[in-house]
Each structure stands twice: as C-alpha cells, then as structure tokens.
PDB file of C-alpha atoms in Angstrom:
ATOM      1  CA  UNK F 283       0.101   0.069   0.093  1.00 53.00           C
ATOM      2  CA  UNK F 284       1.546   3.744  -0.951  1.00 55.00           C
ATOM      3  CA  UNK F 285       2.406   5.720   1.965  1.00 54.00           C
ATOM      4  CA  UNK F 286      -0.447   8.219   1.239  1.00 55.00           C
ATOM      5  CA  UNK F 287      -3.016   5.836   1.703  1.00 57.00           C
ATOM      6  CA  UNK F 288      -1.768   4.967   4.832  1.00 66.00           C
ATOM      7  CA  UNK F 289      -2.933   7.985   6.269  1.00 68.00           C
ATOM      8  CA  UNK F 290      -6.529   7.057   6.515  1.00 73.00           C
ATOM      9  CA  UNK F 291      -5.645   3.680   8.122  1.00 82.00           C
ATOM     10  CA  UNK F 292      -6.266   3.141  11.620  1.00 89.00           C
ATOM     11  CA  UNK F 293      -3.442   2.125  13.991  1.00 91.00           C
ATOM     12  CA  UNK F 294      -4.418  -1.505  13.992  1.00 92.00           C
ATOM     13  CA  UNK F 295      -5.015  -1.643  10.359  1.00 92.00           C
ATOM     14  CA  UNK F 296      -1.180  -0.541   9.786  1.00 93.00           C
ATOM     15  CA  UNK F 297      -0.196  -3.222  12.680  1.00 93.00           C
ATOM     16  CA  UNK F 298      -1.700  -5.759  10.624  1.00 92.00           C
ATOM     17  CA  UNK F 299       0.097  -4.640   7.698  1.00 92.00           C
ATOM     18  CA  UNK F 300       3.469  -4.120   9.660  1.00 93.00           C
ATOM     19  CA  UNK F 301       2.973  -7.992  10.805  1.00 93.00           C
ATOM     20  CA  UNK F 302       2.507  -8.953   7.096  1.00 91.00           C
ATOM     21  CA  UNK F 303       6.073  -7.499   6.102  1.00 91.00           C
ATOM     22  CA  UNK F 304       4.541  -4.354   4.677  1.00 91.00           C
ATOM     23  CA  UNK F 305       7.830  -1.929   4.799  1.00 92.00           C
ATOM     24  CA  UNK F 306       5.169   1.438   4.252  1.00 92.00           C
ATOM     25  CA  UNK F 307       3.302   0.550   6.979  1.00 93.00           C
ATOM     26  CA  UNK F 308       6.399   0.138   9.273  1.00 94.00           C
ATOM     27  CA  UNK F 309       7.195   3.737   8.385  1.00 94.00           C
ATOM     28  CA  UNK F 310       3.836   5.063   8.904  1.00 94.00           C
ATOM     29  CA  UNK F 311       3.553   3.888  12.315  1.00 94.00           C
ATOM     30  CA  UNK F 312       6.760   5.139  12.986  1.00 95.00           C
ATOM     31  CA  UNK F 313       5.988   8.444  11.815  1.00 94.00           C
ATOM     32  CA  UNK F 314       2.446   8.490  13.636  1.00 94.00           C
ATOM     33  CA  UNK F 315       3.380   6.606  16.838  1.00 95.00           C
ATOM     34  CA  UNK F 316       7.092   7.667  17.543  1.00 95.00           C
ATOM     35  CA  UNK F 317       6.495  11.475  18.359  1.00 93.00           C
ATOM     36  CA  UNK F 318       3.473  10.933  20.665  1.00 92.00           C
ATOM     37  CA  UNK F 319       5.482   8.192  22.395  1.00 94.00           C
ATOM     38  CA  UNK F 320       8.235  10.716  22.966  1.00 94.00           C
ATOM     39  CA  UNK F 321       6.468  13.606  23.858  1.00 91.00           C
ATOM     40  CA  UNK F 322       4.665  11.145  26.768  1.00 91.00           C
ATOM     41  CA  UNK F 323       7.439  10.070  28.004  1.00 92.00           C
ATOM     42  CA  UNK F 324       9.226  13.341  27.840  1.00 91.00           C
ATOM     43  CA  UNK F 325       6.350  15.032  30.259  1.00 89.00           C
ATOM     44  CA  UNK F 326       6.489  12.376  32.478  1.00 89.00           C
ATOM     45  CA  UNK F 327      10.079  12.022  32.926  1.00 89.00           C
ATOM     46  CA  UNK F 328      11.475  15.554  31.950  1.00 86.00           C
ATOM     47  CA  UNK F 329      14.761  14.456  30.567  1.00 89.00           C
ATOM     48  CA  UNK F 330      15.099  14.010  26.743  1.00 90.00           C
ATOM     49  CA  UNK F 331      17.701  11.174  26.713  1.00 92.00           C
ATOM     50  CA  UNK F 332      15.832   9.202  28.973  1.00 92.00           C
ATOM     51  CA  UNK F 333      12.571  10.080  27.136  1.00 93.00           C
ATOM     52  CA  UNK F 334      14.045   8.887  23.725  1.00 95.00           C
ATOM     53  CA  UNK F 335      15.380   5.197  25.506  1.00 95.00           C
ATOM     54  CA  UNK F 336      11.914   4.840  26.849  1.00 95.00           C
ATOM     55  CA  UNK F 337      10.169   5.642  23.254  1.00 96.00           C
ATOM     56  CA  UNK F 338      12.744   3.086  21.734  1.00 96.00           C
ATOM     57  CA  UNK F 339      11.891   0.483  24.067  1.00 96.00           C
ATOM     58  CA  UNK F 340       8.124   0.947  24.060  1.00 96.00           C
ATOM     59  CA  UNK F 341       8.085   0.459  19.729  1.00 96.00           C
ATOM     60  CA  UNK F 342      10.718  -2.296  20.094  1.00 96.00           C
ATOM     61  CA  UNK F 343       8.011  -4.045  22.090  1.00 96.00           C
ATOM     62  CA  UNK F 344       5.213  -3.126  19.940  1.00 96.00           C
ATOM     63  CA  UNK F 345       7.015  -4.615  16.990  1.00 96.00           C
ATOM     64  CA  UNK F 346       7.414  -7.593  18.695  1.00 95.00           C
ATOM     65  CA  UNK F 347       4.301  -8.236  19.936  1.00 93.00           C
ATOM     66  CA  UNK F 348       2.577  -7.200  16.420  1.00 93.00           C
ATOM     67  CA  UNK F 349       2.359 -10.677  14.845  1.00 92.00           C
ATOM     68  CA  UNK F 350       0.312 -11.766  17.789  1.00 91.00           C
ATOM     69  CA  UNK F 351      -1.871  -8.341  18.056  1.00 90.00           C
ATOM     70  CA  UNK F 352      -5.430  -9.379  18.469  1.00 86.00           C
ATOM     71  CA  UNK F 353      -7.538  -6.772  16.814  1.00 83.00           C
ATOM     72  CA  UNK F 354     -10.291  -5.265  18.689  1.00 81.00           C
ATOM     73  CA  UNK F 355      -9.159  -6.145  22.320  1.00 80.00           C
ATOM     74  CA  UNK F 356      -7.472  -2.624  22.912  1.00 83.00           C
ATOM     75  CA  UNK F 357      -6.397   0.511  20.932  1.00 89.00           C
ATOM     76  CA  UNK F 358      -2.538   0.492  20.005  1.00 93.00           C
ATOM     77  CA  UNK F 359      -2.277   3.920  21.489  1.00 92.00           C
ATOM     78  CA  UNK F 360      -3.908   2.778  24.952  1.00 92.00           C
ATOM     79  CA  UNK F 361      -1.083   0.196  24.894  1.00 93.00           C
ATOM     80  CA  UNK F 362       1.660   1.951  24.159  1.00 93.00           C
ATOM     81  CA  UNK F 363       0.507   4.655  26.552  1.00 93.00           C
ATOM     82  CA  UNK F 364       0.739   2.009  29.529  1.00 92.00           C
ATOM     83  CA  UNK F 365       3.845   0.447  28.174  1.00 94.00           C
ATOM     84  CA  UNK F 366       5.744   3.825  28.021  1.00 93.00           C
ATOM     85  CA  UNK F 367       4.045   4.763  31.886  1.00 90.00           C
ATOM     86  CA  UNK F 368       5.735   1.402  32.835  1.00 91.00           C
ATOM     87  CA  UNK F 369       8.724   1.905  31.665  1.00 93.00           C
ATOM     88  CA  UNK F 370       9.056   6.014  32.871  1.00 90.00           C
ATOM     89  CA  UNK F 371       8.191   4.225  36.330  1.00 87.00           C
ATOM     90  CA  UNK F 372      10.848   1.806  36.202  1.00 89.00           C
ATOM     91  CA  UNK F 373      13.356   4.751  35.477  1.00 89.00           C
ATOM     92  CA  UNK F 374      11.823   7.039  37.748  1.00 86.00           C
ATOM     93  CA  UNK F 375      12.183   4.367  40.658  1.00 84.00           C
ATOM     94  CA  UNK F 376      15.931   4.175  39.800  1.00 83.00           C
ATOM     95  CA  UNK F 377      16.560   7.612  40.141  1.00 74.00           C
ATOM     96  CA  UNK F 378      16.387   7.254  43.947  1.00 55.00           C
ATOM     97  CA  UNK F 379      15.507  10.357  45.600  1.00 56.00           C
ATOM     98  CA  UNK F 380      14.265  13.454  43.726  1.00 51.00           C
ATOM     99  CA  UNK F 381      17.339  15.129  41.567  1.00 52.00           C
ATOM    100  CA  UNK F 382      15.795  18.431  41.498  1.00 47.00           C
ATOM    101  CA  UNK F 383      18.513  19.622  39.475  1.00 50.00           C
ATOM    102  CA  UNK F 384      17.090  17.873  36.449  1.00 50.00           C
ATOM    103  CA  UNK F 385      13.894  19.962  36.488  1.00 49.00           C
ATOM    104  CA  UNK F 386      13.889  22.508  34.351  1.00 49.00           C
ATOM    105  CA  UNK F 387      13.717  25.874  36.056  1.00 47.00           C
ATOM    106  CA  UNK F 388      10.630  27.793  36.493  1.00 45.00           C
ATOM    107  CA  UNK F 389      11.275  31.118  35.635  1.00 45.00           C
ATOM    108  CA  UNK F 390      13.645  33.182  33.799  1.00 45.00           C
ATOM    109  CA  UNK F 391      15.222  36.538  34.965  1.00 45.00           C
ATOM    110  CA  UNK F 392      13.841  38.480  32.212  1.00 44.00           C
ATOM    111  CA  UNK F 393       9.906  38.527  31.924  1.00 44.00           C
ATOM    112  CA  UNK F 394       9.099  37.294  28.884  1.00 44.00           C
ATOM    113  CA  UNK F 395       7.586  39.761  26.462  1.00 46.00           C
ATOM    114  CA  UNK F 396       6.625  37.629  23.154  1.00 57.00           C
ATOM    115  CA  UNK F 397       4.065  35.188  22.687  1.00 64.00           C
ATOM    116  CA  UNK F 398       6.485  32.248  22.026  1.00 67.00           C
ATOM    117  CA  UNK F 399       8.240  33.186  24.851  1.00 71.00           C
ATOM    118  CA  UNK F 400       4.974  33.137  26.902  1.00 73.00           C
ATOM    119  CA  UNK F 401       4.246  29.789  25.860  1.00 76.00           C
ATOM    120  CA  UNK F 402       7.615  28.333  26.439  1.00 76.00           C
ATOM    121  CA  UNK F 403       7.502  29.715  30.336  1.00 78.00           C
ATOM    122  CA  UNK F 404       4.230  28.547  30.774  1.00 82.00           C
ATOM    123  CA  UNK F 405       5.246  25.135  29.449  1.00 85.00           C
ATOM    124  CA  UNK F 406       8.399  25.258  31.538  1.00 84.00           C
ATOM    125  CA  UNK F 407       6.435  26.293  34.386  1.00 87.00           C
ATOM    126  CA  UNK F 408       4.090  23.536  33.970  1.00 90.00           C
ATOM    127  CA  UNK F 409       6.611  21.012  33.293  1.00 90.00           C
ATOM    128  CA  UNK F 410       8.519  21.756  36.709  1.00 90.00           C
ATOM    129  CA  UNK F 411       4.990  21.596  38.356  1.00 92.00           C
ATOM    130  CA  UNK F 412       4.194  18.266  36.864  1.00 92.00           C
ATOM    131  CA  UNK F 413       7.365  16.914  38.157  1.00 92.00           C
ATOM    132  CA  UNK F 414       6.477  17.759  41.404  1.00 92.00           C
ATOM    133  CA  UNK F 415       3.098  15.611  41.435  1.00 93.00           C
ATOM    134  CA  UNK F 416       3.248  12.322  42.681  1.00 93.00           C
ATOM    135  CA  UNK F 417       3.991  10.075  39.702  1.00 91.00           C
ATOM    136  CA  UNK F 418       0.348   8.675  39.266  1.00 92.00           C
ATOM    137  CA  UNK F 419      -1.087  11.883  39.319  1.00 93.00           C
ATOM    138  CA  UNK F 420       1.140  13.569  36.881  1.00 94.00           C
ATOM    139  CA  UNK F 421       0.596  10.787  34.373  1.00 93.00           C
ATOM    140  CA  UNK F 422      -3.434  11.115  34.980  1.00 94.00           C
ATOM    141  CA  UNK F 423      -3.050  14.989  34.494  1.00 94.00           C
ATOM    142  CA  UNK F 424      -1.040  14.247  31.421  1.00 93.00           C
ATOM    143  CA  UNK F 425      -3.120  12.048  29.884  1.00 94.00           C
ATOM    144  CA  UNK F 426      -6.266  14.011  30.387  1.00 94.00           C
ATOM    145  CA  UNK F 427      -5.131  17.508  30.070  1.00 93.00           C
ATOM    146  CA  UNK F 428      -2.172  17.353  27.541  1.00 91.00           C
ATOM    147  CA  UNK F 429      -3.021  14.149  25.465  1.00 90.00           C
ATOM    148  CA  UNK F 430      -6.639  14.681  25.703  1.00 91.00           C
ATOM    149  CA  UNK F 431      -7.609  11.086  26.258  1.00 93.00           C
ATOM    150  CA  UNK F 432     -10.974  10.283  27.701  1.00 94.00           C
ATOM    151  CA  UNK F 433     -11.241   9.190  31.436  1.00 94.00           C
ATOM    152  CA  UNK F 434     -12.379   5.467  30.432  1.00 94.00           C
ATOM    153  CA  UNK F 435      -9.225   4.900  28.233  1.00 93.00           C
ATOM    154  CA  UNK F 436      -7.191   6.607  30.978  1.00 94.00           C
ATOM    155  CA  UNK F 437      -8.591   4.150  33.366  1.00 94.00           C
ATOM    156  CA  UNK F 438      -7.233   1.237  30.546  1.00 92.00           C
ATOM    157  CA  UNK F 439      -4.116   2.419  30.406  1.00 93.00           C
ATOM    158  CA  UNK F 440      -3.355   2.930  34.365  1.00 93.00           C
ATOM    159  CA  UNK F 441      -5.705   0.249  35.401  1.00 92.00           C
ATOM    160  CA  UNK F 442      -8.222   2.100  37.394  1.00 93.00           C
ATOM    161  CA  UNK F 443     -12.175   2.763  37.501  1.00 94.00           C
ATOM    162  CA  UNK F 444     -13.120   6.214  35.628  1.00 94.00           C
ATOM    163  CA  UNK F 445     -14.094   7.534  39.147  1.00 95.00           C
ATOM    164  CA  UNK F 446     -10.663   6.845  40.094  1.00 95.00           C
ATOM    165  CA  UNK F 447      -9.178   8.684  37.372  1.00 95.00           C
ATOM    166  CA  UNK F 448     -11.289  11.343  37.661  1.00 95.00           C
ATOM    167  CA  UNK F 449     -10.452  12.192  41.554  1.00 94.00           C
ATOM    168  CA  UNK F 450      -6.899  11.742  40.649  1.00 94.00           C
ATOM    169  CA  UNK F 451      -6.760  14.181  38.010  1.00 95.00           C
ATOM    170  CA  UNK F 452      -8.631  16.640  40.324  1.00 94.00           C
ATOM    171  CA  UNK F 453      -6.568  16.065  42.995  1.00 94.00           C
ATOM    172  CA  UNK F 454      -3.648  16.749  40.351  1.00 94.00           C
ATOM    173  CA  UNK F 455      -5.036  19.846  38.917  1.00 92.00           C
ATOM    174  CA  UNK F 456      -5.866  21.655  42.433  1.00 92.00           C
ATOM    175  CA  UNK F 457      -2.102  20.882  43.239  1.00 93.00           C
ATOM    176  CA  UNK F 458      -1.417  22.463  39.939  1.00 92.00           C
ATOM    177  CA  UNK F 459      -3.174  25.067  40.268  1.00 90.00           C
ATOM    178  CA  UNK F 460      -1.570  26.156  44.062  1.00 88.00           C
ATOM    179  CA  UNK F 461       1.612  25.523  42.421  1.00 88.00           C
ATOM    180  CA  UNK F 462       1.296  27.714  39.025  1.00 86.00           C
ATOM    181  CA  UNK F 463      -1.573  30.207  40.108  1.00 80.00           C
ATOM    182  CA  UNK F 464      -0.083  31.878  42.702  1.00 73.00           C
ATOM    183  CA  UNK F 465       3.345  32.262  40.921  1.00 69.00           C
ATOM    184  CA  UNK F 466       2.047  33.859  37.638  1.00 69.00           C
ATOM    185  CA  UNK F 467       3.410  37.534  38.486  1.00 65.00           C
ATOM    186  CA  UNK F 468       6.457  35.907  39.625  1.00 64.00           C
ATOM    187  CA  UNK F 469       6.632  33.832  36.329  1.00 63.00           C
ATOM    188  CA  UNK F 470       6.204  36.762  34.288  1.00 59.00           C
ATOM    189  CA  UNK F 471       3.133  35.322  33.177  1.00 62.00           C
ATOM    190  CA  UNK F 472       0.032  37.201  32.003  1.00 58.00           C
ATOM    191  CA  UNK F 473      -3.312  36.483  30.403  1.00 55.00           C
ATOM    192  CA  UNK F 474      -4.992  36.743  26.679  1.00 47.00           C
ATOM    193  CA  UNK F 475      -1.738  34.828  25.279  1.00 43.00           C
TER     194      UNK F 475
ATOM    195  CA  UNK W  65     -18.539  16.412  29.585  1.00 41.00           C
ATOM    196  CA  UNK W  66     -18.763  18.594  26.623  1.00 40.00           C
ATOM    197  CA  UNK W  67     -15.518  20.132  25.195  1.00 43.00           C
ATOM    198  CA  UNK W  68     -16.657  23.713  26.730  1.00 40.00           C
ATOM    199  CA  UNK W  69     -17.437  22.054  29.859  1.00 41.00           C
ATOM    200  CA  UNK W  70     -13.993  20.949  30.060  1.00 47.00           C
ATOM    201  CA  UNK W  71     -12.345  24.040  29.281  1.00 43.00           C
ATOM    202  CA  UNK W  72     -13.939  25.481  31.755  1.00 43.00           C
ATOM    203  CA  UNK W  73     -13.169  23.011  34.390  1.00 47.00           C
ATOM    204  CA  UNK W  74      -9.408  23.466  33.475  1.00 50.00           C
ATOM    205  CA  UNK W  75      -9.735  26.983  34.573  1.00 57.00           C
ATOM    206  CA  UNK W  76      -6.875  29.282  34.786  1.00 78.00           C
ATOM    207  CA  UNK W  77      -4.550  26.369  33.748  1.00 85.00           C
ATOM    208  CA  UNK W  78      -6.033  25.954  30.360  1.00 86.00           C
ATOM    209  CA  UNK W  79      -3.110  28.332  28.907  1.00 84.00           C
ATOM    210  CA  UNK W  80      -0.391  26.096  30.454  1.00 88.00           C
ATOM    211  CA  UNK W  81      -1.992  23.104  29.208  1.00 89.00           C
ATOM    212  CA  UNK W  82      -2.116  24.725  25.696  1.00 86.00           C
ATOM    213  CA  UNK W  83       1.352  25.729  25.679  1.00 84.00           C
ATOM    214  CA  UNK W  84       2.200  22.207  26.802  1.00 86.00           C
ATOM    215  CA  UNK W  85       0.474  20.588  23.751  1.00 85.00           C
ATOM    216  CA  UNK W  86       1.728  23.079  21.136  1.00 82.00           C
ATOM    217  CA  UNK W  87       5.439  22.839  23.087  1.00 79.00           C
ATOM    218  CA  UNK W  88       5.980  18.947  23.736  1.00 77.00           C
ATOM    219  CA  UNK W  89       9.529  17.354  22.768  1.00 82.00           C
ATOM    220  CA  UNK W  90      10.040  17.161  19.089  1.00 86.00           C
ATOM    221  CA  UNK W  91      11.832  14.106  17.625  1.00 91.00           C
ATOM    222  CA  UNK W  92      14.765  15.000  15.680  1.00 91.00           C
ATOM    223  CA  UNK W  93      15.504  13.236  12.072  1.00 92.00           C
ATOM    224  CA  UNK W  94      18.369  11.132  13.579  1.00 93.00           C
ATOM    225  CA  UNK W  95      16.099   9.698  16.339  1.00 94.00           C
ATOM    226  CA  UNK W  96      13.144   8.963  13.669  1.00 95.00           C
ATOM    227  CA  UNK W  97      15.393   7.544  11.172  1.00 95.00           C
ATOM    228  CA  UNK W  98      16.701   5.191  14.420  1.00 94.00           C
ATOM    229  CA  UNK W  99      13.321   4.266  15.138  1.00 95.00           C
ATOM    230  CA  UNK W 100      12.169   3.399  11.402  1.00 95.00           C
ATOM    231  CA  UNK W 101      15.443   1.280  11.036  1.00 95.00           C
ATOM    232  CA  UNK W 102      14.447  -0.480  14.419  1.00 94.00           C
ATOM    233  CA  UNK W 103      10.797  -1.213  12.940  1.00 95.00           C
ATOM    234  CA  UNK W 104      12.062  -2.384   9.518  1.00 94.00           C
ATOM    235  CA  UNK W 105      14.789  -4.732  11.318  1.00 94.00           C
ATOM    236  CA  UNK W 106      12.102  -6.112  13.554  1.00 92.00           C
ATOM    237  CA  UNK W 107       9.335  -6.614  10.872  1.00 90.00           C
ATOM    238  CA  UNK W 108       8.715 -10.113  10.312  1.00 88.00           C
ATOM    239  CA  UNK W 109       9.444 -11.323   6.650  1.00 82.00           C
ATOM    240  CA  UNK W 110       6.708 -11.150   4.226  1.00 73.00           C
ATOM    241  CA  UNK W 111       5.182 -14.580   3.096  1.00 64.00           C
ATOM    242  CA  UNK W 112       6.913 -15.422  -0.225  1.00 61.00           C
ATOM    243  CA  UNK W 113       4.927 -17.855  -2.373  1.00 59.00           C
ATOM    244  CA  UNK W 114       7.133 -20.386  -3.857  1.00 62.00           C
ATOM    245  CA  UNK W 115       6.908 -21.474  -7.366  1.00 64.00           C
ATOM    246  CA  UNK W 116       5.757 -25.013  -7.824  1.00 69.00           C
ATOM    247  CA  UNK W 117       6.489 -27.649 -10.539  1.00 76.00           C
ATOM    248  CA  UNK W 118       4.245 -28.196 -13.069  1.00 78.00           C
ATOM    249  CA  UNK W 119       3.556 -31.740 -11.836  1.00 81.00           C
ATOM    250  CA  UNK W 120       2.982 -30.726  -8.473  1.00 80.00           C
ATOM    251  CA  UNK W 121       0.410 -27.843  -9.690  1.00 79.00           C
ATOM    252  CA  UNK W 122      -1.400 -30.832 -11.642  1.00 82.00           C
ATOM    253  CA  UNK W 123      -1.360 -33.145  -8.583  1.00 81.00           C
ATOM    254  CA  UNK W 124      -2.921 -30.324  -6.521  1.00 79.00           C
ATOM    255  CA  UNK W 125      -5.332 -29.472  -9.232  1.00 81.00           C
ATOM    256  CA  UNK W 126      -6.383 -33.015  -9.371  1.00 81.00           C
ATOM    257  CA  UNK W 127      -7.070 -33.296  -5.698  1.00 81.00           C
ATOM    258  CA  UNK W 128      -4.032 -35.177  -4.221  1.00 81.00           C
ATOM    259  CA  UNK W 129      -2.512 -38.594  -4.143  1.00 84.00           C
ATOM    260  CA  UNK W 130      -5.965 -40.074  -3.414  1.00 85.00           C
ATOM    261  CA  UNK W 131      -7.684 -38.976  -6.018  1.00 87.00           C
ATOM    262  CA  UNK W 132      -4.861 -39.837  -8.595  1.00 86.00           C
ATOM    263  CA  UNK W 133      -4.978 -43.367  -6.984  1.00 89.00           C
ATOM    264  CA  UNK W 134      -8.770 -43.454  -7.331  1.00 89.00           C
ATOM    265  CA  UNK W 135      -8.246 -42.051 -11.237  1.00 90.00           C
ATOM    266  CA  UNK W 136      -5.280 -44.761 -12.089  1.00 90.00           C
ATOM    267  CA  UNK W 137      -7.753 -47.652 -10.468  1.00 91.00           C
ATOM    268  CA  UNK W 138     -10.557 -46.469 -12.757  1.00 91.00           C
ATOM    269  CA  UNK W 139      -8.161 -46.442 -15.899  1.00 91.00           C
ATOM    270  CA  UNK W 140      -6.775 -50.005 -15.532  1.00 90.00           C
ATOM    271  CA  UNK W 141     -10.273 -51.501 -15.129  1.00 88.00           C
ATOM    272  CA  UNK W 142     -11.307 -49.525 -18.474  1.00 87.00           C
ATOM    273  CA  UNK W 143      -8.356 -50.641 -20.285  1.00 89.00           C
ATOM    274  CA  UNK W 144      -9.110 -54.488 -19.026  1.00 87.00           C
ATOM    275  CA  UNK W 145     -12.497 -54.265 -19.690  1.00 82.00           C
ATOM    276  CA  UNK W 146     -11.582 -53.059 -23.414  1.00 82.00           C
ATOM    277  CA  UNK W 147      -8.870 -55.588 -23.854  1.00 83.00           C
ATOM    278  CA  UNK W 148     -10.935 -58.633 -22.309  1.00 80.00           C
ATOM    279  CA  UNK W 149     -14.630 -58.158 -22.419  1.00 76.00           C
ATOM    280  CA  UNK W 150     -17.095 -60.084 -20.522  1.00 75.00           C
ATOM    281  CA  UNK W 151     -18.912 -62.442 -22.628  1.00 73.00           C
ATOM    282  CA  UNK W 152     -21.997 -61.319 -21.695  1.00 72.00           C
ATOM    283  CA  UNK W 153     -20.995 -57.717 -22.741  1.00 70.00           C
ATOM    284  CA  UNK W 154     -20.132 -59.168 -26.058  1.00 69.00           C
ATOM    285  CA  UNK W 155     -23.660 -60.544 -26.595  1.00 70.00           C
ATOM    286  CA  UNK W 156     -25.087 -57.598 -25.689  1.00 69.00           C
ATOM    287  CA  UNK W 157     -23.256 -55.312 -28.151  1.00 69.00           C
ATOM    288  CA  UNK W 158     -23.367 -57.956 -31.434  1.00 71.00           C
ATOM    289  CA  UNK W 159     -27.337 -58.306 -30.921  1.00 68.00           C
ATOM    290  CA  UNK W 160     -29.039 -54.952 -31.187  1.00 65.00           C
ATOM    291  CA  UNK W 161     -32.490 -56.023 -30.146  1.00 64.00           C
ATOM    292  CA  UNK W 162     -31.248 -56.711 -26.827  1.00 59.00           C
ATOM    293  CA  UNK W 163     -30.869 -52.894 -26.626  1.00 61.00           C
ATOM    294  CA  UNK W 164     -34.215 -52.142 -28.156  1.00 61.00           C
ATOM    295  CA  UNK W 165     -35.728 -54.248 -25.822  1.00 59.00           C
ATOM    296  CA  UNK W 166     -34.705 -52.224 -22.989  1.00 59.00           C
ATOM    297  CA  UNK W 167     -38.315 -51.135 -21.358  1.00 64.00           C
ATOM    298  CA  UNK W 168     -38.018 -48.805 -18.341  1.00 64.00           C
ATOM    299  CA  UNK W 169     -41.553 -48.196 -17.865  1.00 65.00           C
ATOM    300  CA  UNK W 170     -43.708 -50.892 -19.219  1.00 66.00           C
ATOM    301  CA  UNK W 171     -47.458 -50.976 -20.202  1.00 67.00           C
ATOM    302  CA  UNK W 172     -48.190 -52.741 -16.979  1.00 68.00           C
ATOM    303  CA  UNK W 173     -46.675 -49.700 -14.813  1.00 69.00           C
ATOM    304  CA  UNK W 174     -48.799 -47.623 -16.859  1.00 66.00           C
ATOM    305  CA  UNK W 175     -51.669 -49.301 -16.484  1.00 71.00           C
ATOM    306  CA  UNK W 176     -51.168 -49.432 -12.705  1.00 70.00           C
ATOM    307  CA  UNK W 177     -50.783 -45.843 -12.911  1.00 69.00           C
ATOM    308  CA  UNK W 178     -54.200 -44.994 -14.520  1.00 65.00           C
ATOM    309  CA  UNK W 179     -55.857 -47.013 -11.772  1.00 57.00           C
TER     310      UNK W 179
END
C-alpha cells in the first residue's frame, strides 16, 4: 500500500500490515506513533535522553507483539501509553530520590514579552510543576489535559476505574493550581496569550 | 462532559496545558531514522509463495494423491475391460434387439398408474 493511502488507515490496520511485512506500514506507524510516545515520555520524565530511550523500548515491544496482536482487544495507542508509563515508572524508581537539578527551571530572570516566550515559560513552568506531583497524578493529568484522552481510556491505561481517574486528575489539577496560579506574577506570565 | 465544560473545568490552567500541547518534545530526524530502522529490522518477513513445479500443480489440481490413485484404478479397469470384455457384454453389443428391448416403464406400469 502506498504511504499516502496509509494516512486514512487506523493504527490496528497498519499494525496488521506491519506484521505481514509491509515496509510502508512500518514507516507510517513509526512516523505516527514515535513523536507521540516521545512527547508523553518526556512529560513524565522531563529528560530528553531518557524519553528517547523509553520511546525506543516501547516501540520495540510493539514491533515484537505485532504478529500476535488481536484486533479489537485494545487500541494500539492505549497499549503504548501503558507500556510507556510503565517504562517511565521504572526509570523514576531507579533515580532514587528527587534529583531536582534535572527539573527545568521555573522562571527566567527576564520577563518574556513575546507570545512564543510566554508559551515557553508556561510550558516550562507546567513541566516543573508536573514533576513535583506524585507520579500517578502526573500521569493522569498529562493523559487527560495534555494528551486529551477520555477518562475511561485513561482508566484502561492506568488500571483504574473511571471515578478513580477523575479523582486523581482533580487532585493533580488542584495541586498544579496551587503551584502555578499563585506564581503568575513571579513567572512573568500574563493573560490573553 | 462537553468540550466547553472541559475547558472551563481546566480553569486558569488552560493556558498552561495549551502551551504544553503546542510545545512537547519534537523528535529529531536522526532519532526518527533510528526508530524507523528498528521497525524495519524487527519486521516479520513477508510470506513469499514459492513457484511450484507443473507436476505438483497438476497433482494439487486433481485433488492430491488419493484422487490420482482412484483415477489410476478406474483407468486400469477400463483398459482391462477393453482388452478382455466379459462374454455377456459381447452378446449384448452384437444383438441390437437386446438393447431395443429395454423398457424402463412398461405398459403394465402405465396401467397401474391409471388405476
């Protein structure tokens, strides 16, 4: 199948083609899933090199199970988010103690004046605040509010009921509000951007 | 929960989440090339159908060895009957009236049907 035609195919259909030896499906899946996994891992770990390692390992696991993938049992992305989160958890456990040095700095000395800088400042501030949340809260907040997944799907990824997911994201969001909204002036952030 | 409800539920954090969505870690070209190489290296090989010999294709077309054995037996019987036909068959073929006298539905049967 040509690469262009694969844009309309869902992940499961591409994975079936991959398992049948279709090289174009391999490329299409990598291009589609690689950036998503990397971005998610980076948000959970706040470390580029580690996020790349996790992405590589998560995708290798997907390629390994591709021939045995049973269509309709789970979404490919749900499975991948789950594997990614588990790999990130392993790495976070290995870090032993919170190495706060690896967390990005919250604020620049100079208040940003352009929209791009505003965004960057917000992103960095959020990332730093996320890294101060308990791991499960961080994962739930990222999946819900940044990846935009529905609560039932997050429940599948995290092995939780939908109500438990709601509770986890609500607590995480409250903590973020406390950390971020009180420091807006300090961070040089302003509204309407 | 609708999208609007969701947005309001995020409250003042919406700008932070939006910035995170727009930002995110962008993969480099080198990293994506490595990922692609992994995918191709791990990929199962496509199933290649080997070209079969004409004899094997013919054998499969007939239905395999059991069907060929049956056909061979029937052919041998036919050849044997041709070389050495049974006496009764000769008599039947030499006397055309014997064939004409075959009456699958006799007058008697018709009479029974009318009753």
